[in-house]
XYZ file of C-alpha atoms in Angstrom:
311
model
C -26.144 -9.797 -4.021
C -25.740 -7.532 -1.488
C -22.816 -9.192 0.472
C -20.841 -9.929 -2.577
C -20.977 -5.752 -3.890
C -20.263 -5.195 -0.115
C -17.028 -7.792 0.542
C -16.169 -5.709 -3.302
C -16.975 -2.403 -1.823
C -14.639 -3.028 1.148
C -12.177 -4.549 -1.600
C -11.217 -8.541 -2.155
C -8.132 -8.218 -0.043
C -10.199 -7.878 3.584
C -12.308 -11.187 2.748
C -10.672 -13.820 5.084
C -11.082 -17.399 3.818
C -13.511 -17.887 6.675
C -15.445 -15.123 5.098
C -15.131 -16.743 1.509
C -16.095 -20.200 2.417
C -19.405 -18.576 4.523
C -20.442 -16.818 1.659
C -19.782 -19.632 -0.829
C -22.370 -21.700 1.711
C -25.078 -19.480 1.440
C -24.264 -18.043 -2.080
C -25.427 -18.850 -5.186
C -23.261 -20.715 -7.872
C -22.934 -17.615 -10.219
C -22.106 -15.269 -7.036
C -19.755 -17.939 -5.683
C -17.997 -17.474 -9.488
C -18.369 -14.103 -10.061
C -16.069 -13.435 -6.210
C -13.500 -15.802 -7.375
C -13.508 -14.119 -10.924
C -14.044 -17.274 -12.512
C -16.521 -18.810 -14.735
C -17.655 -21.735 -15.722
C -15.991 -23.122 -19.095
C -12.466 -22.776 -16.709
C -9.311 -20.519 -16.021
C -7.309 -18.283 -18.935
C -3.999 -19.539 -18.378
C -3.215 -15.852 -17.912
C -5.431 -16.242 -15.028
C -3.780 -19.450 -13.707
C -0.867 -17.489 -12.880
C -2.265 -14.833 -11.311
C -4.367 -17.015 -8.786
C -1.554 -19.094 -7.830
C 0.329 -15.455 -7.239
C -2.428 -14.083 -5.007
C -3.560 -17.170 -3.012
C -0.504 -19.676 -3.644
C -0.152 -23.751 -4.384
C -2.333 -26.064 -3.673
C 0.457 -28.158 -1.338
C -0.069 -29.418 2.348
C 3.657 -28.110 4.105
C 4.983 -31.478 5.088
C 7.155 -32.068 8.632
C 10.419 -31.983 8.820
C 11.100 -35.191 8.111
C 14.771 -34.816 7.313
C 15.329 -33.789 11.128
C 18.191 -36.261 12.171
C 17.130 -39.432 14.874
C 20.029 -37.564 16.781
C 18.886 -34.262 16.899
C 15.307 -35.785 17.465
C 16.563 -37.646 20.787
C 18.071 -34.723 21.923
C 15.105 -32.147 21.490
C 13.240 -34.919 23.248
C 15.167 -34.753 26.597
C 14.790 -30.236 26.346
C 11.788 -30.808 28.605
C 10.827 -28.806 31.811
C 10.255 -32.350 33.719
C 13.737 -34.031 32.984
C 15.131 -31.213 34.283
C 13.783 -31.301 37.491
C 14.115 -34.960 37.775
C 18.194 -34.060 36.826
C 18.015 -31.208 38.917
C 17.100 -33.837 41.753
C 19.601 -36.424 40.709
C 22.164 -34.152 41.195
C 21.098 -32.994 44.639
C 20.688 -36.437 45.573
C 24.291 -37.273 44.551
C 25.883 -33.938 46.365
C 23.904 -35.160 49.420
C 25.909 -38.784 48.696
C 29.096 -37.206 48.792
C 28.813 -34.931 51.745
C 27.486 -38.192 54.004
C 30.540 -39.913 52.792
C 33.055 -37.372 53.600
C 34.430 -35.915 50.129
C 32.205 -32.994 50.329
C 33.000 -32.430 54.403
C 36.497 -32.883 55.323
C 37.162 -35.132 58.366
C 33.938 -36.798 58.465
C 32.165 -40.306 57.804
C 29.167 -41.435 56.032
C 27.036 -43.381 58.821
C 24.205 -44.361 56.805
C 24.532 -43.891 52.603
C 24.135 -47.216 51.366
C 20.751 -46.581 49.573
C 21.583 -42.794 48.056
C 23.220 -44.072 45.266
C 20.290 -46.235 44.460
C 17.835 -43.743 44.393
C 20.047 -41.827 42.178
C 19.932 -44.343 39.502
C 16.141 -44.671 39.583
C 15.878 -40.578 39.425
C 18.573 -41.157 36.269
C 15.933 -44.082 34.996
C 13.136 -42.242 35.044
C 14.461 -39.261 32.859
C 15.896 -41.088 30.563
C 12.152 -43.446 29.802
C 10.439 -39.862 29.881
C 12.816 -38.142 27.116
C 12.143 -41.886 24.945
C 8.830 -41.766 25.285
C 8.766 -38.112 24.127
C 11.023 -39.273 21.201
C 9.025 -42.215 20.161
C 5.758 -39.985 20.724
C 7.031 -36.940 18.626
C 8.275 -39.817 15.709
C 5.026 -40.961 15.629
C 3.084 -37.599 14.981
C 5.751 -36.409 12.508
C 4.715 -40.088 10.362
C 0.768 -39.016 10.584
C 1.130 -35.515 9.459
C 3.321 -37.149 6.483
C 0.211 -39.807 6.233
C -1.886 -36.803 5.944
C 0.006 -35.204 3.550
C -0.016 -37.838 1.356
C -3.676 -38.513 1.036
C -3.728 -35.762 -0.824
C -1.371 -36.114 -3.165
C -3.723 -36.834 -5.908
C -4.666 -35.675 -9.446
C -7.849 -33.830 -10.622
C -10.039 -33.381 -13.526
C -10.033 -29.693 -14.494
C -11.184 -27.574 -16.939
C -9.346 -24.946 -18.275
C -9.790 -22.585 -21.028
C -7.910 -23.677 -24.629
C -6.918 -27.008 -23.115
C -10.829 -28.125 -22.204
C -10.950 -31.055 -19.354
C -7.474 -32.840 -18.471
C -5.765 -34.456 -15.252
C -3.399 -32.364 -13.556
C -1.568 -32.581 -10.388
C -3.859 -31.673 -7.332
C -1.021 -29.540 -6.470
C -1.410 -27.432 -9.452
C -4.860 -26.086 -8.795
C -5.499 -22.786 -7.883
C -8.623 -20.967 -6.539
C -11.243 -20.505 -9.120
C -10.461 -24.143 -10.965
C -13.511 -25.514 -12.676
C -13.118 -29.544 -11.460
C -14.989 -32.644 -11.845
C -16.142 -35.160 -9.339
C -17.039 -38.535 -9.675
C -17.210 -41.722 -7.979
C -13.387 -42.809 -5.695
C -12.224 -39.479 -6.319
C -10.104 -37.255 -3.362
C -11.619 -34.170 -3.413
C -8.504 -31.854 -4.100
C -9.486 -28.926 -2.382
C -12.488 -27.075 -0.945
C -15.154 -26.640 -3.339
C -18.099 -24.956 -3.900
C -20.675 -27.047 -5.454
C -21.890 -25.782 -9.217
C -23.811 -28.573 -10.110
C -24.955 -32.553 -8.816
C -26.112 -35.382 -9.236
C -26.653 -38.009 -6.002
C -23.807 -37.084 -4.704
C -22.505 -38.830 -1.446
C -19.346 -37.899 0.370
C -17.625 -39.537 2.352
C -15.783 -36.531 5.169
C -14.649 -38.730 8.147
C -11.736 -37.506 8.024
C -13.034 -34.570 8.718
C -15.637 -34.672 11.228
C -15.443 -38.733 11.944
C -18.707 -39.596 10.617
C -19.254 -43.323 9.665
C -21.568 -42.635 6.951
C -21.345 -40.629 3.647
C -23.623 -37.512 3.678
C -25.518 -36.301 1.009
C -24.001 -33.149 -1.089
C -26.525 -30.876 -3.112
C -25.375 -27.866 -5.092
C -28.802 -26.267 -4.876
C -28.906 -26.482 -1.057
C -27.373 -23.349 0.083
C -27.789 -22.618 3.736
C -30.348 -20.420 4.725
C -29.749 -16.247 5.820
C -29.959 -16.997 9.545
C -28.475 -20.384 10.189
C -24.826 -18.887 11.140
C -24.096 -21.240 13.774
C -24.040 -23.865 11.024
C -20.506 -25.833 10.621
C -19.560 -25.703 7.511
C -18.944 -29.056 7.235
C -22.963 -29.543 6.955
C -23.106 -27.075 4.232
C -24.521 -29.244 1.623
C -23.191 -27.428 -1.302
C -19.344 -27.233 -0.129
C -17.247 -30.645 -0.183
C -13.766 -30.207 1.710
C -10.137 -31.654 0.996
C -9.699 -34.826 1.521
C -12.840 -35.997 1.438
C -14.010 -39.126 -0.928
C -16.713 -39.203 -2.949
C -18.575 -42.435 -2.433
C -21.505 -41.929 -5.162
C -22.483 -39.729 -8.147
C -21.005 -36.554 -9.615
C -20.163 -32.809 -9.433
C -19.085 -29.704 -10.900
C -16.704 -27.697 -8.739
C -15.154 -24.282 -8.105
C -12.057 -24.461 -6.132
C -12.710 -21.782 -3.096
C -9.833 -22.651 -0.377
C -6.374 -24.520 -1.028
C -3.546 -25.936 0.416
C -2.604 -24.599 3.736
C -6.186 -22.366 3.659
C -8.668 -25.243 3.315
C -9.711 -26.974 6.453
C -7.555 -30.592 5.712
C -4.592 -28.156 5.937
C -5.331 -26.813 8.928
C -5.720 -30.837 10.313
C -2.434 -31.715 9.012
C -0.703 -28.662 11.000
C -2.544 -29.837 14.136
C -1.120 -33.816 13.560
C 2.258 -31.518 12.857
C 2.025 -28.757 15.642
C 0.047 -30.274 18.440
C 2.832 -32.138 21.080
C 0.212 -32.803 24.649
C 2.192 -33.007 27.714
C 3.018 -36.623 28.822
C 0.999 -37.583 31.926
C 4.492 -37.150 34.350
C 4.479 -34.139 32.667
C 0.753 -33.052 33.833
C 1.996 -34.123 37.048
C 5.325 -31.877 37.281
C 2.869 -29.105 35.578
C 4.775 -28.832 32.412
C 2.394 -28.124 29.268
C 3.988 -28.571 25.476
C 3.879 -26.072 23.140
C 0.724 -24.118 21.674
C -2.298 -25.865 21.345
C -3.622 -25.681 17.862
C -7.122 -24.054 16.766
C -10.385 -25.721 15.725
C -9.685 -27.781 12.669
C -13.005 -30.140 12.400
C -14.741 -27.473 10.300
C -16.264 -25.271 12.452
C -16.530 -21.985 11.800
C -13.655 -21.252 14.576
C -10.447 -20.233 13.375
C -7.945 -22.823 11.797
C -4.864 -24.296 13.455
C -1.459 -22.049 12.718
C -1.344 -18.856 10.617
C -4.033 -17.391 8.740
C -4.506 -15.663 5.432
C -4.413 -11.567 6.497
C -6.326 -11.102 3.175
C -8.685 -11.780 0.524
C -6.343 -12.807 -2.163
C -2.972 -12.275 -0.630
C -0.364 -14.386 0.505
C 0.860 -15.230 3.608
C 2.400 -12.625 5.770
């Protein structure tokens, strides 16, 4: 084909895994092998090694979960909206002691009696802010380690010398032969080789209710580039459960590349501003990318190259 001798002309390295997972959708199954260098009776364990070198594990980066409840609580209170609110306690309580003469030599406090009041409810409502920060950042640090989990499965592979065995999800590289058959996670995202009814279910993905149908002979056609990929019919996604039927597989994207990763760093990553926060106009941190398998870029870092590692 002429895009595969072209993404080779240009070299492997400058394919992004945007670029791979486009082509796989509107690629044959023999072009979607030959630019992954793999084939169909499985990986040389030679080759194995090499994979996992140029594109790295298939693992999910989990939170930090070990972060202390300490360190968490404080971290929670670093927020451009307590500060103000502290900024005004203080103020207030200066203003307290300079009405009742500590501040001002020689003079009385008329009228103070409700200063110290208001102080305490400034004081009141930093300190509910900062815990609802804390309990809100606990929370999303316990669904990215949900998410993690999910896919901490094994798969059926096929490798060359060693024929079809289960392995550890986390041991798959790209260009894995893998098998796919009814309640299985798929491990990683796939490139469709071969079907049979197949029916997955990818709400976790894009929140449908119902499985969709998966055909490995349904590429997409030349002109339909505004397609997600998520309606490709002949890729299935990390992740994702296969309700019905069976599959042959090529493993195309992993770990941190395929598009569950990139949901797991949003869960991780993505910290929206509280709505007192809104109101001060304080906004958290970065907002992640598009991670619901459109064709946008994915949430944190991306692969520089076709078959390198992270920079």
């Amino acid at each position: 084909m002429n895009t595969l001798r072209l993404i080779r002309w240009r070299g492997e390295r400058h394919a992004s895994i945007t670029q791979r997972l486009n082509f796989a959708a509107h690629a044959t199954p023999e072009a979607t092998l030959a630019l992954v260098y793999a084939h169909e009776s499985g990986l040389e364990p030679d080759e194995v090694r090499q994979a996992r070198r140029a594109y790295g594990g298939n693992t999910i980066p989990a939170p930090d979960v070990h972060e202390s409840p300490a360190r968490r609580l404080v971290r929670a209170f670093m927020n451009p909206f307590i500060g103000v609110l502290m900024l005004l306690a203080l103020t207030s309580f200066v203003c307290s002691l300079a009405q009742r003469g500590i501040v001002t030599s020689g003079t009385t406090a008329a009228n103070g009696g409700g200063t110290p009041v208001t102080v305490g409810i400034i004081l009141l409502m930093a300190v509910v802010s900062g815990l609802i920060r804390y309990v809100h950042d606990s929370r999303s640090s316990h669904a990215a380690t949900a998410l993690a989990t999910m896919v901490s499965t094994t798969a059926t592979v096929r490798r060359v010398g060693a024929g079809e065995r289960q392995i550890p999800s986390e041991e798959l590289v790209v260009g894995d032969i893998v098998t796919l058959s009814a309640g299985d996670i798929v491990p990683a995202d796939c490139k469709l080789l071969e079907s049979r009814d197949l029916r997955i279910a990818q709400g976790a993905l894009t929140g449908e209710s119902m499985p969709v149908r998966k055909d490995a002979a349904a590429l997409l056609a030349a002109g339909a580039r505004d397609t997600a990929l998520t309606d490709a019919a002949c890729l299935v996604f990390m992740g994702t459960t296969v309700i019905s039927g069976s599959a042959l597989a090529v493993v195309i994207a992993t770990g941190r590349s395929a598009l569950f990763g990139g949901l797991s760093r949003a869960f991780q990553w993505q910290r929206p501003p509280l709505p007192v926060a809104r109101m001060a106009g304080a906004h958290g941190p970065l907002r992640p990318g598009a991670a619901d398998g459109r064709q946008g870029p994915l949430p944190g870092r991306r692969r520089r190259g076709w078959g390198s590692s992270d920079a």
